[in-house]
Coordinates of C-alpha atoms in Angstrom, one line a residue:
M1 CA -16.0 -13.4 0.4
S2 CA -15.1 -10.6 3.2
R3 CA -14.9 -11.8 6.4
I4 CA -16.1 -8.5 7.8
A5 CA -19.5 -7.1 6.6
K6 CA -18.8 -4.0 4.0
L7 CA -21.4 -1.4 4.4
A8 CA -22.8 0.2 1.1
P9 CA -22.3 4.5 1.3
E10 CA -25.7 5.1 1.9
Q11 CA -25.2 3.3 5.3
W12 CA -21.9 5.6 6.0
D13 CA -21.6 8.7 8.5
E14 CA -22.5 11.6 6.0
R15 CA -18.7 12.9 6.9
L16 CA -17.5 9.9 5.5
V17 CA -19.6 10.7 2.4
A18 CA -18.2 13.9 2.0
A19 CA -14.6 12.9 2.5
I20 CA -14.8 10.0 0.5
Q21 CA -17.6 11.1 -2.4
P22 CA -18.0 7.4 -3.0
D23 CA -20.3 7.7 -5.8
S24 CA -17.4 8.5 -8.0
L25 CA -15.1 5.7 -6.9
T26 CA -15.6 2.1 -8.2
D27 CA -16.1 -0.7 -5.3
L28 CA -12.6 -1.4 -5.2
E29 CA -11.4 2.3 -4.9
Q30 CA -13.6 2.8 -2.0
G31 CA -11.6 0.2 -0.1
L32 CA -11.4 0.0 3.2
T33 CA -13.6 2.8 3.9
R34 CA -16.2 0.2 3.6
Y35 CA -15.6 -1.7 6.6
F36 CA -14.1 1.5 8.3
A37 CA -17.5 2.8 8.2
H38 CA -18.6 0.8 11.3
C39 CA -16.6 3.2 13.3
P40 CA -16.9 6.4 11.4
E41 CA -14.8 8.5 14.5
Q42 CA -11.8 6.4 14.0
A43 CA -12.2 6.4 10.3
L44 CA -12.0 9.9 9.5
G45 CA -9.1 9.8 12.5
L46 CA -7.1 7.4 9.9
M47 CA -8.4 9.7 6.9
G48 CA -6.8 12.6 8.1
F49 CA -3.7 10.8 9.1
G50 CA -3.2 9.0 5.3
G51 CA -4.4 12.3 3.8
A52 CA -1.5 14.2 5.9
L53 CA 1.1 11.5 4.4
K54 CA -0.2 11.7 1.2
R55 CA -0.6 15.7 0.6
N56 CA 2.9 16.4 2.4
R57 CA 4.8 14.0 0.8
T58 CA 8.4 15.0 0.0
L59 CA 9.1 11.5 -1.4
P60 CA 8.9 10.7 -5.1
E61 CA 5.4 9.2 -5.8
R62 CA 7.4 6.3 -8.1
L63 CA 9.4 5.6 -4.9
V64 CA 6.1 5.4 -2.5
E65 CA 4.5 3.0 -5.0
L66 CA 6.9 0.4 -4.9
V67 CA 7.7 0.4 -1.3
R68 CA 3.8 -0.1 -1.1
L69 CA 3.9 -3.0 -3.5
R70 CA 6.8 -4.7 -1.9
V71 CA 5.2 -4.6 1.7
A72 CA 2.1 -5.6 -0.1
F73 CA 3.7 -8.8 -1.2
F74 CA 5.1 -9.9 2.3
N75 CA 1.5 -8.6 3.5
Q76 CA -0.2 -10.6 1.1
C77 CA -2.7 -7.8 0.9
R78 CA -4.5 -8.8 -2.4
S79 CA -6.2 -5.9 -2.6
C80 CA -2.8 -3.6 -2.2
M81 CA -1.4 -5.4 -4.5
A82 CA -3.9 -5.3 -7.3
I83 CA -4.2 -1.3 -7.6
R84 CA -1.9 0.7 -9.2
Y85 CA -2.3 4.5 -8.3
S86 CA -2.4 6.3 -11.3
D87 CA 0.1 9.2 -9.5
A88 CA 2.7 6.6 -9.4
V89 CA 2.0 5.7 -13.0
A90 CA 2.1 9.0 -14.3
D91 CA 6.0 9.3 -12.1
G92 CA 7.2 6.4 -14.0
V93 CA 5.8 3.3 -12.6
T94 CA 5.6 0.6 -15.0
E95 CA 4.5 -3.0 -14.9
G96 CA 8.2 -4.0 -16.1
L97 CA 9.5 -1.8 -13.2
V98 CA 7.2 -3.6 -11.0
C99 CA 8.6 -7.1 -12.2
S100 CA 12.0 -5.5 -10.8
L101 CA 10.3 -6.1 -7.3
E102 CA 10.6 -10.0 -7.5
R103 CA 14.6 -9.0 -6.8
P104 CA 14.5 -5.5 -6.0
Q105 CA 18.3 -5.7 -5.4
E106 CA 19.5 -7.1 -8.2
A107 CA 17.1 -4.7 -10.2
E108 CA 19.1 -2.6 -12.6
N109 CA 16.2 -0.1 -13.4
L110 CA 15.8 0.7 -9.7
T111 CA 17.8 3.6 -8.2
A112 CA 20.0 3.3 -5.3
A113 CA 17.7 5.0 -3.2
E114 CA 15.0 3.2 -4.2
K115 CA 17.0 0.1 -3.1
A116 CA 17.2 1.2 0.1
A117 CA 14.2 2.2 0.7
I118 CA 12.4 -1.1 -0.4
R119 CA 15.2 -2.7 1.7
Y120 CA 13.6 -0.7 4.9
G121 CA 10.2 -1.4 3.8
E122 CA 10.7 -5.0 3.1
L123 CA 12.4 -5.2 6.8
M124 CA 9.6 -3.3 8.8
A125 CA 7.2 -5.9 6.8
T126 CA 9.3 -9.0 7.8
D127 CA 12.2 -8.7 10.6
H128 CA 11.7 -4.9 11.6
L129 CA 14.4 -5.3 14.8
A130 CA 17.1 -6.1 11.9
I131 CA 17.0 -2.4 11.1
D132 CA 20.2 -1.1 12.5
D133 CA 22.7 1.4 12.2
A134 CA 24.0 -0.2 8.9
I135 CA 20.4 0.2 7.3
H136 CA 20.1 3.8 8.6
A137 CA 23.3 4.8 7.0
D138 CA 22.4 3.5 3.7
L139 CA 19.1 5.7 3.9
R140 CA 21.0 8.6 4.9
A141 CA 23.2 8.5 1.9
H142 CA 20.0 8.8 0.2
F143 CA 17.7 10.8 2.2
S144 CA 17.1 13.5 4.9
E145 CA 16.3 12.7 8.2
A146 CA 12.8 14.1 7.3
Q147 CA 12.2 12.0 4.6
I148 CA 13.7 9.0 6.8
V149 CA 10.7 9.6 9.5
E150 CA 8.5 10.0 6.4
L151 CA 9.3 6.9 4.9
G152 CA 9.1 5.5 8.4
M153 CA 5.7 6.4 9.0
T154 CA 4.4 5.6 5.3
V155 CA 5.7 2.2 5.7
A156 CA 4.0 1.6 9.0
F157 CA 0.8 2.6 7.3
F158 CA 1.6 0.2 4.6
V159 CA 2.5 -2.6 6.9
G160 CA -0.2 -2.0 9.5
F161 CA -3.2 -1.5 7.2
G162 CA -1.8 -4.1 4.8
R163 CA -2.1 -6.5 7.3
L164 CA -5.8 -5.7 8.7
A165 CA -6.8 -5.6 4.7
A166 CA -5.4 -9.0 3.9
T167 CA -7.4 -10.4 7.5
Y168 CA -10.8 -9.1 6.2
H169 CA -10.1 -10.9 2.7
M170 CA -11.5 -8.4 0.5
V171 CA -11.0 -10.1 -2.6
E172 CA -14.6 -10.3 -4.8
E173 CA -13.7 -7.2 -6.6
L174 CA -10.2 -8.0 -7.7
P175 CA -8.6 -9.9 -10.8
E176 CA -9.3 -13.6 -10.5
A177 CA -5.2 -14.2 -10.2
F178 CA -5.8 -12.7 -6.6
Q179 CA -8.9 -14.0 -5.6
T180 CA -7.8 -18.1 -5.4
A181 CA -3.6 -18.2 -5.3
D182 CA -2.6 -19.5 -2.1
K183 CA 0.5 -16.5 -2.3
I184 CA 0.4 -14.1 -4.8
A185 CA 2.7 -11.4 -5.7
P186 CA 2.0 -7.6 -7.2
W187 CA 3.9 -8.2 -10.8
G188 CA 1.8 -9.4 -13.8
A189 CA 0.0 -7.4 -16.0
E190 CA -3.0 -9.3 -15.7
K191 CA -3.7 -8.4 -12.0
I192 CA -3.7 -4.8 -12.1
Q193 CA -6.3 -2.0 -11.9
V194 CA -4.9 1.5 -12.0
R195 CA -6.7 3.7 -9.4

């Protein structure tokens, strides 16, 4: 059971309803908006930022999804791990690729750029002060300065809001594997829901 009361769409500010169009979404797809609806002004600001990250993305969807899932593992955000975004699936994210996230630096099916981005995401989630000149040099071998900044803002969004979501314990709509285990990982086809 969630630790924060969810608000049904009929209780949302009309601007949130217009932005999200909840009637066309499953409960899981309505996601954090059900909680953030308690604070509509902040929710709208957050949606503006998240939307700008998505609409103006220059990084590949596949790379962003892999980083998101690896960060979700460290955050232990169960709803984050259970979702696969359809645009990332269309860009080549398969469950076999997701399984590579168990040991990404050893994976043969990840590119050097993906490994660098995943490593950066891991460190942001676990030991951000370990991101040093060598990590940035590795990123620069694959990404422009603008893309490194984009990656940083995207990962910060994942780390912060993934941790917040994990504390809300939003598990009711998730596959059973995500509801009961002490510690869970995003790899394993029985656990996913494409969104």
